[in-house]
mmCIF file of C-alpha atoms in Angstrom:
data_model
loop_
_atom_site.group_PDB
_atom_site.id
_atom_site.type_symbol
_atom_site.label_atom_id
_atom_site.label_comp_id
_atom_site.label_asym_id
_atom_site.label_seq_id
_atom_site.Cartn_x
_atom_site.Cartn_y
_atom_site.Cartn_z
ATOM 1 C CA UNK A 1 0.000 0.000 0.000
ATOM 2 C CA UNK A 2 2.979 2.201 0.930
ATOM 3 C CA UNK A 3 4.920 1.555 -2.227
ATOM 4 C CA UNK A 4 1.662 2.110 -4.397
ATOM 5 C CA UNK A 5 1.050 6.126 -2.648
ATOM 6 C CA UNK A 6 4.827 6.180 -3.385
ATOM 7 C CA UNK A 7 4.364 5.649 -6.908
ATOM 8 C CA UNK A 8 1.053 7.484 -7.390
ATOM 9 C CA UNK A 9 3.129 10.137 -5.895
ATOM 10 C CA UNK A 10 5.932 9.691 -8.601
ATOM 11 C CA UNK A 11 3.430 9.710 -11.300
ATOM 12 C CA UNK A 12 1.485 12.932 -10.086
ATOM 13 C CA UNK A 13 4.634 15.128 -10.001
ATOM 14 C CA UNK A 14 6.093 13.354 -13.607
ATOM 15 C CA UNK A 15 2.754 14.516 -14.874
ATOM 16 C CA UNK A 16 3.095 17.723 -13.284
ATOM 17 C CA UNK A 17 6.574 18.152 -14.710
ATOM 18 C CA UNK A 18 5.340 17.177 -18.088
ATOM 19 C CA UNK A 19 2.640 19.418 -17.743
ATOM 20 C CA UNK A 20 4.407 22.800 -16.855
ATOM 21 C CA UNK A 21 7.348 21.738 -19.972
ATOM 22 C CA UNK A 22 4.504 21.449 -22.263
ATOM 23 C CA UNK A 23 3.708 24.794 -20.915
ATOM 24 C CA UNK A 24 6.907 26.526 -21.716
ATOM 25 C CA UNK A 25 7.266 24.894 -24.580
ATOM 26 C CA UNK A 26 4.089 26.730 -25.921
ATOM 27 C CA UNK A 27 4.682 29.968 -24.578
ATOM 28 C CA UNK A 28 8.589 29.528 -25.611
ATOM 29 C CA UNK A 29 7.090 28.460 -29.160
ATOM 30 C CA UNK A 30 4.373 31.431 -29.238
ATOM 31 C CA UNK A 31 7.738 34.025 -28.472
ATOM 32 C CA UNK A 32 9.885 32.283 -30.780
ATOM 33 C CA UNK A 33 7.174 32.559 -33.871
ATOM 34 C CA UNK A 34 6.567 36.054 -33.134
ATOM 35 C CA UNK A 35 9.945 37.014 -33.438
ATOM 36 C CA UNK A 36 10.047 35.134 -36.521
ATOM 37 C CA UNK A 37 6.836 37.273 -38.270
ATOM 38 C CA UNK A 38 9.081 40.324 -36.752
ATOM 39 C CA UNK A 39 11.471 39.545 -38.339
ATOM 40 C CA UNK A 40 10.029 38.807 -41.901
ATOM 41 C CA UNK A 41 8.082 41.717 -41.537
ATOM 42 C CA UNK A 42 11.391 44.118 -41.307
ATOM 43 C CA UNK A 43 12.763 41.355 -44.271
ATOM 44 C CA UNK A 44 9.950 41.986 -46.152
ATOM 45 C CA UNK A 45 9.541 45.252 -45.998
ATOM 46 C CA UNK A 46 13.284 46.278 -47.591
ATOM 47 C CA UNK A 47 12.630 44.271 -50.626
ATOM 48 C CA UNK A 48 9.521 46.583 -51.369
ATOM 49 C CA UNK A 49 12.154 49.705 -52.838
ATOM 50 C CA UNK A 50 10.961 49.744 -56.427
ATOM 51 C CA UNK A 51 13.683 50.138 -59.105
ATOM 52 C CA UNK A 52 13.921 54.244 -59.941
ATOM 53 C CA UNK A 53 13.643 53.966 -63.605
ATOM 54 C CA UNK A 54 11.698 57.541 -64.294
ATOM 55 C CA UNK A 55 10.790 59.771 -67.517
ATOM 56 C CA UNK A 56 11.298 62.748 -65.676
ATOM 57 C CA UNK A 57 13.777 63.813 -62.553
ATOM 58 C CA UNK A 58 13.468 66.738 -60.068
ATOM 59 C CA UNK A 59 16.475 67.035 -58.221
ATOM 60 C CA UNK A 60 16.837 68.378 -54.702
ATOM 61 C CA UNK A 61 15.736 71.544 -53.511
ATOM 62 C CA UNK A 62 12.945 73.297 -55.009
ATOM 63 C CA UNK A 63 11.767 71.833 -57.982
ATOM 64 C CA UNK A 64 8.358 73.172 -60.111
ATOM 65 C CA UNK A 65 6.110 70.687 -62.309
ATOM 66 C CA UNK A 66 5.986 73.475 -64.809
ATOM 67 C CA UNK A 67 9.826 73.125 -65.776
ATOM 68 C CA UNK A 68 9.077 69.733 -66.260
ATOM 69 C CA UNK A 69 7.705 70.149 -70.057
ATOM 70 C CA UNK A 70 5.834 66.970 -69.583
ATOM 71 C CA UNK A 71 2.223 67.023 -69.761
ATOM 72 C CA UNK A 72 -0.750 67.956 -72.500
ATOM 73 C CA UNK A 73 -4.086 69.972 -72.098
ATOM 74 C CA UNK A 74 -3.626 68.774 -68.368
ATOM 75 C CA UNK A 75 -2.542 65.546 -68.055
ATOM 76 C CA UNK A 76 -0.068 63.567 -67.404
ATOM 77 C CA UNK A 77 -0.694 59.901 -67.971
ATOM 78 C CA UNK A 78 1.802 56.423 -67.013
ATOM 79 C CA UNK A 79 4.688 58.678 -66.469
ATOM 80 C CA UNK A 80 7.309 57.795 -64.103
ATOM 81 C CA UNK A 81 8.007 60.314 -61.861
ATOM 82 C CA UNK A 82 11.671 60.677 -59.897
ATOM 83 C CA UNK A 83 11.358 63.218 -56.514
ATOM 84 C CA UNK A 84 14.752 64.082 -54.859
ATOM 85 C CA UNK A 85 13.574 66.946 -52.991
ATOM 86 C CA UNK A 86 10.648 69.244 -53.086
ATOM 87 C CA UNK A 87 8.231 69.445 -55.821
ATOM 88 C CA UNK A 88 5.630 72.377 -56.148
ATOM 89 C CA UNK A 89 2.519 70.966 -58.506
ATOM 90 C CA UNK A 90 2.386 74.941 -59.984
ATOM 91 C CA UNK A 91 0.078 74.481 -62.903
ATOM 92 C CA UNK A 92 -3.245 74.459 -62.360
ATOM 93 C CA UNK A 93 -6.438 71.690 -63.285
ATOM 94 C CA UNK A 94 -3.843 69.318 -63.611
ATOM 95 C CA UNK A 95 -4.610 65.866 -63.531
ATOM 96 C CA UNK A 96 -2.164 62.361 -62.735
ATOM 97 C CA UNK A 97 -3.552 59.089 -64.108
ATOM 98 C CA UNK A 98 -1.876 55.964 -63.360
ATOM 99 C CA UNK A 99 1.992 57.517 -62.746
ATOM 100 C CA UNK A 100 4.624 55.922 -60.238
ATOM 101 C CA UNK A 101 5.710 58.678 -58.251
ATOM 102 C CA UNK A 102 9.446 57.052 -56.897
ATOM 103 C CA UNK A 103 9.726 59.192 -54.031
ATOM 104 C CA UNK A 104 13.555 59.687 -52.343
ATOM 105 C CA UNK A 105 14.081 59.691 -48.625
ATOM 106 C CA UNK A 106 12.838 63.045 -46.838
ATOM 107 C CA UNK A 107 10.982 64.364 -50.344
ATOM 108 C CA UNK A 108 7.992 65.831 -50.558
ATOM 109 C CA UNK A 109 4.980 67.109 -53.112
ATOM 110 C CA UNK A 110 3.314 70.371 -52.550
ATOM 111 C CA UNK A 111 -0.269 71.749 -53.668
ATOM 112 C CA UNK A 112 0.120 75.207 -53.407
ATOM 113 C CA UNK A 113 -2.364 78.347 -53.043
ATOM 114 C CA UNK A 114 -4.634 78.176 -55.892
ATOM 115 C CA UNK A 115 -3.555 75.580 -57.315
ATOM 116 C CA UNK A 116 -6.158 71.984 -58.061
ATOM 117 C CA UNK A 117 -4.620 68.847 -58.513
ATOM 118 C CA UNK A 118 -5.993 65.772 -59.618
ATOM 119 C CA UNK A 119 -4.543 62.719 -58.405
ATOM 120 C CA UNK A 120 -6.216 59.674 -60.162
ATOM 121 C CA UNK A 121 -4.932 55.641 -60.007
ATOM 122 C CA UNK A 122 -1.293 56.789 -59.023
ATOM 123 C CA UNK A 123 1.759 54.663 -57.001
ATOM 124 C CA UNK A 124 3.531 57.000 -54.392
ATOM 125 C CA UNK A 125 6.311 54.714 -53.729
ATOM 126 C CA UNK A 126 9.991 55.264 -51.886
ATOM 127 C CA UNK A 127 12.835 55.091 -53.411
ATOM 128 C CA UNK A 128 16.230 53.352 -51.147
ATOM 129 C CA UNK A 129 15.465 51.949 -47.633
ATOM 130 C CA UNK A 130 14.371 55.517 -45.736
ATOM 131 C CA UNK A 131 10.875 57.388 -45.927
ATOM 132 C CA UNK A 132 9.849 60.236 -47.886
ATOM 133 C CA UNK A 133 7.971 63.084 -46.541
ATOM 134 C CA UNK A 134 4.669 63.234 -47.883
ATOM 135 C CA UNK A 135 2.064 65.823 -49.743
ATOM 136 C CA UNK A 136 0.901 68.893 -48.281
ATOM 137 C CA UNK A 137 -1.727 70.473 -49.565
ATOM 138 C CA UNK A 138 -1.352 74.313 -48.706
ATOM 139 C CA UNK A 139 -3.551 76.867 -47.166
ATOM 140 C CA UNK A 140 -5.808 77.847 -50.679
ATOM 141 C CA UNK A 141 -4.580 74.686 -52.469
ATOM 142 C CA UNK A 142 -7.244 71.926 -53.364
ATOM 143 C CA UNK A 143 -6.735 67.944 -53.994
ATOM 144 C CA UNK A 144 -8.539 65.257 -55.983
ATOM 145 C CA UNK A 145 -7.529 62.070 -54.609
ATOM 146 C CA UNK A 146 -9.027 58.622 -56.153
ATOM 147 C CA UNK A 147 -7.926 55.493 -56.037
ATOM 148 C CA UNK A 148 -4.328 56.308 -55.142
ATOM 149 C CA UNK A 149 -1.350 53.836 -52.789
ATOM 150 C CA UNK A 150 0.540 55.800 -50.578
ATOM 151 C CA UNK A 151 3.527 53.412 -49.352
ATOM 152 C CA UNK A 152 6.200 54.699 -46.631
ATOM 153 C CA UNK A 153 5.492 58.303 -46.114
ATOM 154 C CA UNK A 154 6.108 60.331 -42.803
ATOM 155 C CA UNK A 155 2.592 61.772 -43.182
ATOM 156 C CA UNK A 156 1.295 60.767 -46.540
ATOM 157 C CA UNK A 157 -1.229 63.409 -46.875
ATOM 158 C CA UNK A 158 -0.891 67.093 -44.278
ATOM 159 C CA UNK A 159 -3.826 69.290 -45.100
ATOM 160 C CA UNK A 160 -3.145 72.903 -44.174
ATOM 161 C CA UNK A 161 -5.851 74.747 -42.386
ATOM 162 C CA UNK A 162 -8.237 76.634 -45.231
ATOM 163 C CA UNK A 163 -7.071 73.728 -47.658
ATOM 164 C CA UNK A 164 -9.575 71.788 -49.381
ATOM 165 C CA UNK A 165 -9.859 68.179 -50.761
ATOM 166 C CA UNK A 166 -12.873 67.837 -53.057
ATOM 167 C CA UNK A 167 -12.489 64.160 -53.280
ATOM 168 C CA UNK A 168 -11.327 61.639 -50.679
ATOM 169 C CA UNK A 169 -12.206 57.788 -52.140
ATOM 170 C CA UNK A 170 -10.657 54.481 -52.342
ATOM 171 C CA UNK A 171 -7.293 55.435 -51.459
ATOM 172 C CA UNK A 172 -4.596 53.035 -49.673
ATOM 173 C CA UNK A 173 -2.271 53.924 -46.960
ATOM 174 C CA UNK A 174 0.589 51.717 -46.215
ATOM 175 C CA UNK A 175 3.253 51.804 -44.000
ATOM 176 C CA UNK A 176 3.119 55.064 -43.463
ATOM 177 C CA UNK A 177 3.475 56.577 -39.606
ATOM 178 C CA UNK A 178 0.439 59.113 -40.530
ATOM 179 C CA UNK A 179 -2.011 58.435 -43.170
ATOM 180 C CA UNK A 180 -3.501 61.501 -43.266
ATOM 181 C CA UNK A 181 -2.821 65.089 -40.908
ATOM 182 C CA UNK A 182 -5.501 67.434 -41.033
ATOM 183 C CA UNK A 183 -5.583 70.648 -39.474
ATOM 184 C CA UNK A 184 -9.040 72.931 -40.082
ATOM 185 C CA UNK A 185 -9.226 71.520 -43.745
ATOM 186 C CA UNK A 186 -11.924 71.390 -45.930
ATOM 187 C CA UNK A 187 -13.608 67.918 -47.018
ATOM 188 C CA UNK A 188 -16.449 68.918 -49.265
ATOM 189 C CA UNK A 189 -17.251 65.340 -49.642
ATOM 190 C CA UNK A 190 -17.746 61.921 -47.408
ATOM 191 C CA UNK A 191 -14.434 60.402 -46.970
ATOM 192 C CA UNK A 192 -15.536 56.432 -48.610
ATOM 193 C CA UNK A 193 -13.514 53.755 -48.670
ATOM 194 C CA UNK A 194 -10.037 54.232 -47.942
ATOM 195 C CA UNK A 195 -7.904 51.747 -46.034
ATOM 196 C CA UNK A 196 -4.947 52.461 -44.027
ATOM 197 C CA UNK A 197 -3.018 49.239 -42.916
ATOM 198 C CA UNK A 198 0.487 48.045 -43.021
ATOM 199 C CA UNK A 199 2.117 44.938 -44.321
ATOM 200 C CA UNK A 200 5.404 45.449 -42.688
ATOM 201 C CA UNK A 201 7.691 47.429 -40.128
ATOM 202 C CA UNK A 202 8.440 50.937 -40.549
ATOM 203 C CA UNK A 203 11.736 52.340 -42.018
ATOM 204 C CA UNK A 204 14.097 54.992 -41.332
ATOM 205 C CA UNK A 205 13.853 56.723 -39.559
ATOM 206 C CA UNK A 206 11.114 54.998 -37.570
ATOM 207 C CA UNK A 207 12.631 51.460 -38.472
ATOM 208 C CA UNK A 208 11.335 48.676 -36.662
ATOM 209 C CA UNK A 209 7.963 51.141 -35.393
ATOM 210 C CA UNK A 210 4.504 50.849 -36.405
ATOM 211 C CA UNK A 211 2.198 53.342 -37.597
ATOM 212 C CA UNK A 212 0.878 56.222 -35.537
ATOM 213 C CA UNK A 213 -2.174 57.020 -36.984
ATOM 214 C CA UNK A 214 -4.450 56.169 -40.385
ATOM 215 C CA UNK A 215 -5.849 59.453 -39.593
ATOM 216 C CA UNK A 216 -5.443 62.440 -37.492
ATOM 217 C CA UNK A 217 -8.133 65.393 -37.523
ATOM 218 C CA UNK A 218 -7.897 68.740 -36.100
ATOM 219 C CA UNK A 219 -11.027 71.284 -36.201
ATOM 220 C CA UNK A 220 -12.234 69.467 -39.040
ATOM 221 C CA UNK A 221 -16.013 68.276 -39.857
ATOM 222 C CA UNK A 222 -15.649 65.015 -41.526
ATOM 223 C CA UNK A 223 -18.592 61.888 -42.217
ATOM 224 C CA UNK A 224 -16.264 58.836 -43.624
ATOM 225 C CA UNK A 225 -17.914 55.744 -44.493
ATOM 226 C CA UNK A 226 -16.686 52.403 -45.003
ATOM 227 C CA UNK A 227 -13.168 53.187 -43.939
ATOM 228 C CA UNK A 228 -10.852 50.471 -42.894
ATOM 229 C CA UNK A 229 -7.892 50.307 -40.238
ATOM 230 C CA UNK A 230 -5.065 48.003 -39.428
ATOM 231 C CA UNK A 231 -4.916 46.688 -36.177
ATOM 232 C CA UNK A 232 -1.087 47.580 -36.281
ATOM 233 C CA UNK A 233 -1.471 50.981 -35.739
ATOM 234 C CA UNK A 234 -1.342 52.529 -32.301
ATOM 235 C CA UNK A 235 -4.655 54.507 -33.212
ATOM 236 C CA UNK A 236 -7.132 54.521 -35.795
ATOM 237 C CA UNK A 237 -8.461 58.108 -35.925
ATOM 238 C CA UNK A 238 -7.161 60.747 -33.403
ATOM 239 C CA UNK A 239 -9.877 63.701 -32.878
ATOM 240 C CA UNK A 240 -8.482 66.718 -31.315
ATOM 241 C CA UNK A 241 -9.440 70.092 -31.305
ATOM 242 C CA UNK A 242 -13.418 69.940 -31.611
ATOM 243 C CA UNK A 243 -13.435 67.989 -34.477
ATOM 244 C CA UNK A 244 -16.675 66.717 -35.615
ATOM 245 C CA UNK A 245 -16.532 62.913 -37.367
ATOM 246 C CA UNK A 246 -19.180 60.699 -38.339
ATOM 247 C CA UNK A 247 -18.236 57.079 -38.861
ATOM 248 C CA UNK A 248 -20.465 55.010 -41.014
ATOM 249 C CA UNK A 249 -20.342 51.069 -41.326
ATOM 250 C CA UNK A 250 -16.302 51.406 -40.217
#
């Protein structure tokens, strides 16, 4: 009877043994495979620089679309488009359809005063392993933005107070630490449709980050429907400043 408790005893804490190594073995497992996707992720993401093979070039500094010499009666179709440093969209009405902008670490696009800008089917993409700035959109300036992919940006779209956008659909925002920064801005339509996720790690100079934000609204009356958000982000949609936003079927 003695020697049976004994080993009943022996078997209780073997099982128990077993038990809590089977235990670490999953959590140990669960660590291990999450440091794998990390990994990947961070792998991943530097094979997405596209090759810079462009049409035209605007080197740094400040740079002017109207120098460019590209472009008829307002458009500018399946050009590629090289950006070193900053370049001011000074024409008027103009209109992108289906271009690859290649995008060079810390550049940026500008809409200025007067100016409307019609972005239509179009790749922002970066160009060597560090983000580019973005598009701002200044105070007077007005953007058309349909069916556009904004990859790696800082802030992928900064709207100035007293800027407008006229049209806000269908747009993608990845891997960028802002998708959109909008300070007393104008939306003279719904916002519909457009996804902000990201399919890898940030880069310089945010590498191994997440994003921030999809969006980030500041005095600004807004009614988006149908928009979509990664659950990598730190935050969705950031209201500050008595901003007034409807969501619809989010």
């Amino acid at each position: 009877m003695v020697k049976s408790i004994k080993i009943n005893e022996f078997q209780g804490s073997s099982l128990m043994l077993r038990s809590l190594t089977d235990r670490f073995q999953s959590v140990y497992v669960k660590y291990f495979l999450g440091f794998i996707l990390l990994i990947f992720l961070n792998f991943s993401n530097k094979i997405h620089a596209q090759t810079c093979n462009c049409h035209v070039t605007f080197p740094l500094g400040n740079q002017y679309w109207s120098q460019s010499g590209i472009g008829g009666n307002g458009y500018s179709v399946d050009l590629l488009i090289c950006v070193y440093g900053t370049l001011y969209m000074d024409v008027d009405n103009e209109k992108f359809l289906n271009c690859y902008f290649h995008m060079y670490p810390g550049s940026s696009i500008v809409i200025p005063s007067g100016k409307h800008i019609n972005f239509t089917g179009n790749r922002f993409e970066r160009c060597n392993n560090a983000m580019w700035n973005g598009m701002k959109v200044e105070a007077g300036g007005e953007v058309f933005l349909y069916q556009n992919t904004f990859n790696d940006a800082i802030v992928a779209l900064d709207l100035a107070p007293n800027s407008t956008i006229t049209v806000f659909t269908q747009n993608n925002f990845n891997r960028c630490k802002e998708g959109v920064y909008a300070d007393k801005a104008i939306a003279k339509r719904d916002f519909l449709e457009n996804k902000f996720y990201s399919n890898g790690m940030l880069i310089a100079p945010f590498a191994g980050q997440f994003p921030d934000f999809g969006m980030r609204l500041k005095g600004m009356v807004v009614n988006e429907v149908r928009g979509s958000y990664d659950r990598m982000m730190r935050r969705a949609i950031n209201i500050i400043d008595n901003s007034v936003y409807v969501g619809n079927g989010l």
